[in-house]
Amino acid sequence: YKKSTYQEANAASRTMIWGGILLLIFVVFHILHFTTGDVAPGFTFEYGAVFANVTGGLAQPVVAAFYILAMIFLGLHLYHGVWSMLQTLGANHPRYNTLFHRIALAVAIIVAVGNISFPVAVLTGMVG
């Protein structure tokens, strides 16, 4: 019974590969969904009608759930990415590492929660 113990790895760093694959699929779907209209399940895509396309597209619970899931993984990806970027730029000192982790967490939360608010607003009827 061999058990792996992680010394520095967290959920964000351990899910980078799967999160990256999901985000790639999301980007392709997002472009086909909102930019070209080639994939528009459950609503009629209208070129140039951004508000109608967003509200119509995100009114579909399965599509909204996919967007929310992708944004959760985007948040994890950003957290790890911002923290790694700060280390790469030399911002790595035991005295300030807690601050740098908090900066990475704040960026990830702001972006993820902000983007999750779109499908939530449409699904709850706040927008639409």
PDB file of C-alpha atoms in Angstrom:
ATOM      1  CA  TYR A   1       0.000   0.000   0.000  1.00  0.00           C
ATOM      2  CA  LYS A   2       1.888   2.912  -1.280  1.00  0.00           C
ATOM      3  CA  LYS A   3       0.399   6.277  -0.438  1.00  0.00           C
ATOM      4  CA  SER A   4       1.396   9.489  -2.188  1.00  0.00           C
ATOM      5  CA  THR A   5       2.012  12.444   0.053  1.00  0.00           C
ATOM      6  CA  TYR A   6       2.071  15.896  -1.414  1.00  0.00           C
ATOM      7  CA  GLN A   7       4.498  18.350   0.119  1.00  0.00           C
ATOM      8  CA  GLU A   8       3.667  21.447  -1.910  1.00  0.00           C
ATOM      9  CA  ALA A   9       0.966  20.365  -4.366  1.00  0.00           C
ATOM     10  CA  ASN A  10      -2.579  21.626  -3.865  1.00  0.00           C
ATOM     11  CA  ALA A  11      -5.859  21.029  -5.709  1.00  0.00           C
ATOM     12  CA  ALA A  12      -5.016  23.726  -8.255  1.00  0.00           C
ATOM     13  CA  SER A  13      -1.631  22.288  -9.184  1.00  0.00           C
ATOM     14  CA  ARG A  14      -2.898  18.690  -9.246  1.00  0.00           C
ATOM     15  CA  THR A  15      -5.750  19.535 -11.647  1.00  0.00           C
ATOM     16  CA  MET A  16      -3.768  21.658 -14.108  1.00  0.00           C
ATOM     17  CA  ILE A  17      -3.732  19.071 -16.921  1.00  0.00           C
ATOM     18  CA  TRP A  18      -7.435  18.191 -16.675  1.00  0.00           C
ATOM     19  CA  GLY A  19      -8.398  21.808 -16.109  1.00  0.00           C
ATOM     20  CA  GLY A  20      -6.366  22.827 -19.134  1.00  0.00           C
ATOM     21  CA  ILE A  21      -8.057  20.242 -21.328  1.00  0.00           C
ATOM     22  CA  LEU A  22     -11.504  21.319 -20.072  1.00  0.00           C
ATOM     23  CA  LEU A  23     -10.645  24.972 -20.657  1.00  0.00           C
ATOM     24  CA  LEU A  24      -9.502  24.232 -24.213  1.00  0.00           C
ATOM     25  CA  ILE A  25     -12.815  22.471 -24.893  1.00  0.00           C
ATOM     26  CA  PHE A  26     -14.622  25.409 -23.263  1.00  0.00           C
ATOM     27  CA  VAL A  27     -12.832  28.008 -25.412  1.00  0.00           C
ATOM     28  CA  VAL A  28     -13.710  26.127 -28.611  1.00  0.00           C
ATOM     29  CA  PHE A  29     -17.341  25.716 -27.480  1.00  0.00           C
ATOM     30  CA  HIS A  30     -17.532  29.355 -26.353  1.00  0.00           C
ATOM     31  CA  ILE A  31     -16.366  30.632 -29.745  1.00  0.00           C
ATOM     32  CA  LEU A  32     -18.717  28.316 -31.629  1.00  0.00           C
ATOM     33  CA  HIS A  33     -21.554  29.185 -29.242  1.00  0.00           C
ATOM     34  CA  PHE A  34     -21.379  32.964 -28.878  1.00  0.00           C
ATOM     35  CA  THR A  35     -19.154  34.168 -31.716  1.00  0.00           C
ATOM     36  CA  THR A  36     -20.117  32.141 -34.753  1.00  0.00           C
ATOM     37  CA  GLY A  37     -23.408  30.616 -33.623  1.00  0.00           C
ATOM     38  CA  ASP A  38     -22.475  27.249 -35.118  1.00  0.00           C
ATOM     39  CA  VAL A  39     -23.368  25.534 -31.818  1.00  0.00           C
ATOM     40  CA  ALA A  40     -26.494  27.148 -30.417  1.00  0.00           C
ATOM     41  CA  PRO A  41     -28.483  24.504 -28.529  1.00  0.00           C
ATOM     42  CA  GLY A  42     -31.954  25.612 -27.497  1.00  0.00           C
ATOM     43  CA  PHE A  43     -31.969  29.128 -28.923  1.00  0.00           C
ATOM     44  CA  THR A  44     -31.704  30.945 -32.226  1.00  0.00           C
ATOM     45  CA  PHE A  45     -28.370  32.696 -32.665  1.00  0.00           C
ATOM     46  CA  GLU A  46     -28.643  36.189 -34.135  1.00  0.00           C
ATOM     47  CA  TYR A  47     -25.469  37.849 -35.421  1.00  0.00           C
ATOM     48  CA  GLY A  48     -24.781  41.102 -33.552  1.00  0.00           C
ATOM     49  CA  ALA A  49     -27.466  40.576 -30.885  1.00  0.00           C
ATOM     50  CA  VAL A  50     -25.046  39.981 -28.029  1.00  0.00           C
ATOM     51  CA  PHE A  51     -27.524  40.368 -25.147  1.00  0.00           C
ATOM     52  CA  ALA A  52     -30.096  38.078 -26.758  1.00  0.00           C
ATOM     53  CA  ASN A  53     -27.458  35.477 -27.597  1.00  0.00           C
ATOM     54  CA  VAL A  54     -25.981  35.468 -24.092  1.00  0.00           C
ATOM     55  CA  THR A  55     -29.332  35.308 -22.318  1.00  0.00           C
ATOM     56  CA  GLY A  56     -30.708  32.734 -24.761  1.00  0.00           C
ATOM     57  CA  GLY A  57     -27.592  30.582 -24.616  1.00  0.00           C
ATOM     58  CA  LEU A  58     -27.157  30.658 -20.850  1.00  0.00           C
ATOM     59  CA  ALA A  59     -30.867  30.011 -20.228  1.00  0.00           C
ATOM     60  CA  GLN A  60     -30.158  26.377 -21.099  1.00  0.00           C
ATOM     61  CA  PRO A  61     -29.306  24.680 -17.750  1.00  0.00           C
ATOM     62  CA  VAL A  62     -26.833  22.206 -19.280  1.00  0.00           C
ATOM     63  CA  VAL A  63     -24.949  24.976 -21.083  1.00  0.00           C
ATOM     64  CA  ALA A  64     -24.978  27.165 -17.964  1.00  0.00           C
ATOM     65  CA  ALA A  65     -23.689  24.260 -15.853  1.00  0.00           C
ATOM     66  CA  PHE A  66     -20.842  23.692 -18.329  1.00  0.00           C
ATOM     67  CA  TYR A  67     -19.937  27.385 -18.182  1.00  0.00           C
ATOM     68  CA  ILE A  68     -19.977  27.325 -14.369  1.00  0.00           C
ATOM     69  CA  LEU A  69     -17.817  24.173 -14.259  1.00  0.00           C
ATOM     70  CA  ALA A  70     -15.365  25.700 -16.718  1.00  0.00           C
ATOM     71  CA  MET A  71     -15.145  28.867 -14.608  1.00  0.00           C
ATOM     72  CA  ILE A  72     -14.383  26.840 -11.480  1.00  0.00           C
ATOM     73  CA  PHE A  73     -11.495  25.216 -13.320  1.00  0.00           C
ATOM     74  CA  LEU A  74     -10.463  28.614 -14.690  1.00  0.00           C
ATOM     75  CA  GLY A  75     -10.259  29.858 -11.104  1.00  0.00           C
ATOM     76  CA  LEU A  76      -8.076  26.908 -10.097  1.00  0.00           C
ATOM     77  CA  HIS A  77      -5.931  27.411 -13.180  1.00  0.00           C
ATOM     78  CA  LEU A  78      -5.537  31.134 -12.486  1.00  0.00           C
ATOM     79  CA  TYR A  79      -4.687  30.583  -8.831  1.00  0.00           C
ATOM     80  CA  HIS A  80      -1.857  28.237  -9.721  1.00  0.00           C
ATOM     81  CA  GLY A  81      -0.812  30.356 -12.698  1.00  0.00           C
ATOM     82  CA  VAL A  82      -0.662  33.676 -10.838  1.00  0.00           C
ATOM     83  CA  TRP A  83       1.224  32.092  -7.933  1.00  0.00           C
ATOM     84  CA  SER A  84       3.689  30.473 -10.363  1.00  0.00           C
ATOM     85  CA  MET A  85       4.060  33.728 -12.292  1.00  0.00           C
ATOM     86  CA  LEU A  86       4.932  35.610  -9.117  1.00  0.00           C
ATOM     87  CA  GLN A  87       7.546  32.985  -8.252  1.00  0.00           C
ATOM     88  CA  THR A  88       9.001  33.137 -11.770  1.00  0.00           C
ATOM     89  CA  LEU A  89       9.304  36.905 -11.492  1.00  0.00           C
ATOM     90  CA  GLY A  90      11.263  36.476  -8.261  1.00  0.00           C
ATOM     91  CA  ALA A  91       8.473  37.240  -5.797  1.00  0.00           C
ATOM     92  CA  ASN A  92       9.305  34.310  -3.546  1.00  0.00           C
ATOM     93  CA  HIS A  93      10.306  35.090   0.001  1.00  0.00           C
ATOM     94  CA  PRO A  94       9.069  33.359   3.160  1.00  0.00           C
ATOM     95  CA  ARG A  95       8.170  36.729   4.663  1.00  0.00           C
ATOM     96  CA  TYR A  96       5.860  37.661   1.753  1.00  0.00           C
ATOM     97  CA  ASN A  97       4.665  34.286   0.421  1.00  0.00           C
ATOM     98  CA  THR A  98       1.394  34.492   2.357  1.00  0.00           C
ATOM     99  CA  LEU A  99       0.678  37.833   0.684  1.00  0.00           C
ATOM    100  CA  PHE A 100       1.526  36.406  -2.740  1.00  0.00           C
ATOM    101  CA  HIS A 101      -0.797  33.438  -2.158  1.00  0.00           C
ATOM    102  CA  ARG A 102      -3.564  35.853  -1.190  1.00  0.00           C
ATOM    103  CA  ILE A 103      -2.992  37.940  -4.322  1.00  0.00           C
ATOM    104  CA  ALA A 104      -3.228  34.803  -6.486  1.00  0.00           C
ATOM    105  CA  LEU A 105      -6.369  33.708  -4.644  1.00  0.00           C
ATOM    106  CA  ALA A 106      -7.975  37.153  -4.999  1.00  0.00           C
ATOM    107  CA  VAL A 107      -7.335  37.261  -8.756  1.00  0.00           C
ATOM    108  CA  ALA A 108      -8.739  33.741  -9.182  1.00  0.00           C
ATOM    109  CA  ILE A 109     -11.849  34.438  -7.095  1.00  0.00           C
ATOM    110  CA  ILE A 110     -12.612  37.773  -8.752  1.00  0.00           C
ATOM    111  CA  VAL A 111     -12.387  36.319 -12.257  1.00  0.00           C
ATOM    112  CA  ALA A 112     -14.190  33.045 -11.505  1.00  0.00           C
ATOM    113  CA  VAL A 113     -17.023  34.528  -9.423  1.00  0.00           C
ATOM    114  CA  GLY A 114     -17.439  37.389 -11.883  1.00  0.00           C
ATOM    115  CA  ASN A 115     -17.810  34.986 -14.791  1.00  0.00           C
ATOM    116  CA  ILE A 116     -20.034  32.589 -12.849  1.00  0.00           C
ATOM    117  CA  SER A 117     -22.380  35.495 -12.120  1.00  0.00           C
ATOM    118  CA  PHE A 118     -23.459  35.613 -15.801  1.00  0.00           C
ATOM    119  CA  PRO A 119     -25.105  32.186 -16.045  1.00  0.00           C
ATOM    120  CA  VAL A 120     -26.416  32.489 -12.485  1.00  0.00           C
ATOM    121  CA  ALA A 121     -28.043  35.852 -13.294  1.00  0.00           C
ATOM    122  CA  VAL A 122     -29.682  34.411 -16.407  1.00  0.00           C
ATOM    123  CA  LEU A 123     -30.854  31.201 -14.705  1.00  0.00           C
ATOM    124  CA  THR A 124     -32.333  33.046 -11.734  1.00  0.00           C
ATOM    125  CA  GLY A 125     -34.156  35.543 -13.941  1.00  0.00           C
ATOM    126  CA  MET A 126     -32.204  38.567 -12.760  1.00  0.00           C
ATOM    127  CA  VAL A 127     -31.242  39.185 -16.394  1.00  0.00           C
ATOM    128  CA  GLY A 128     -33.204  38.218 -19.423  1.00  0.00           C
TER     129      GLY A 128
END
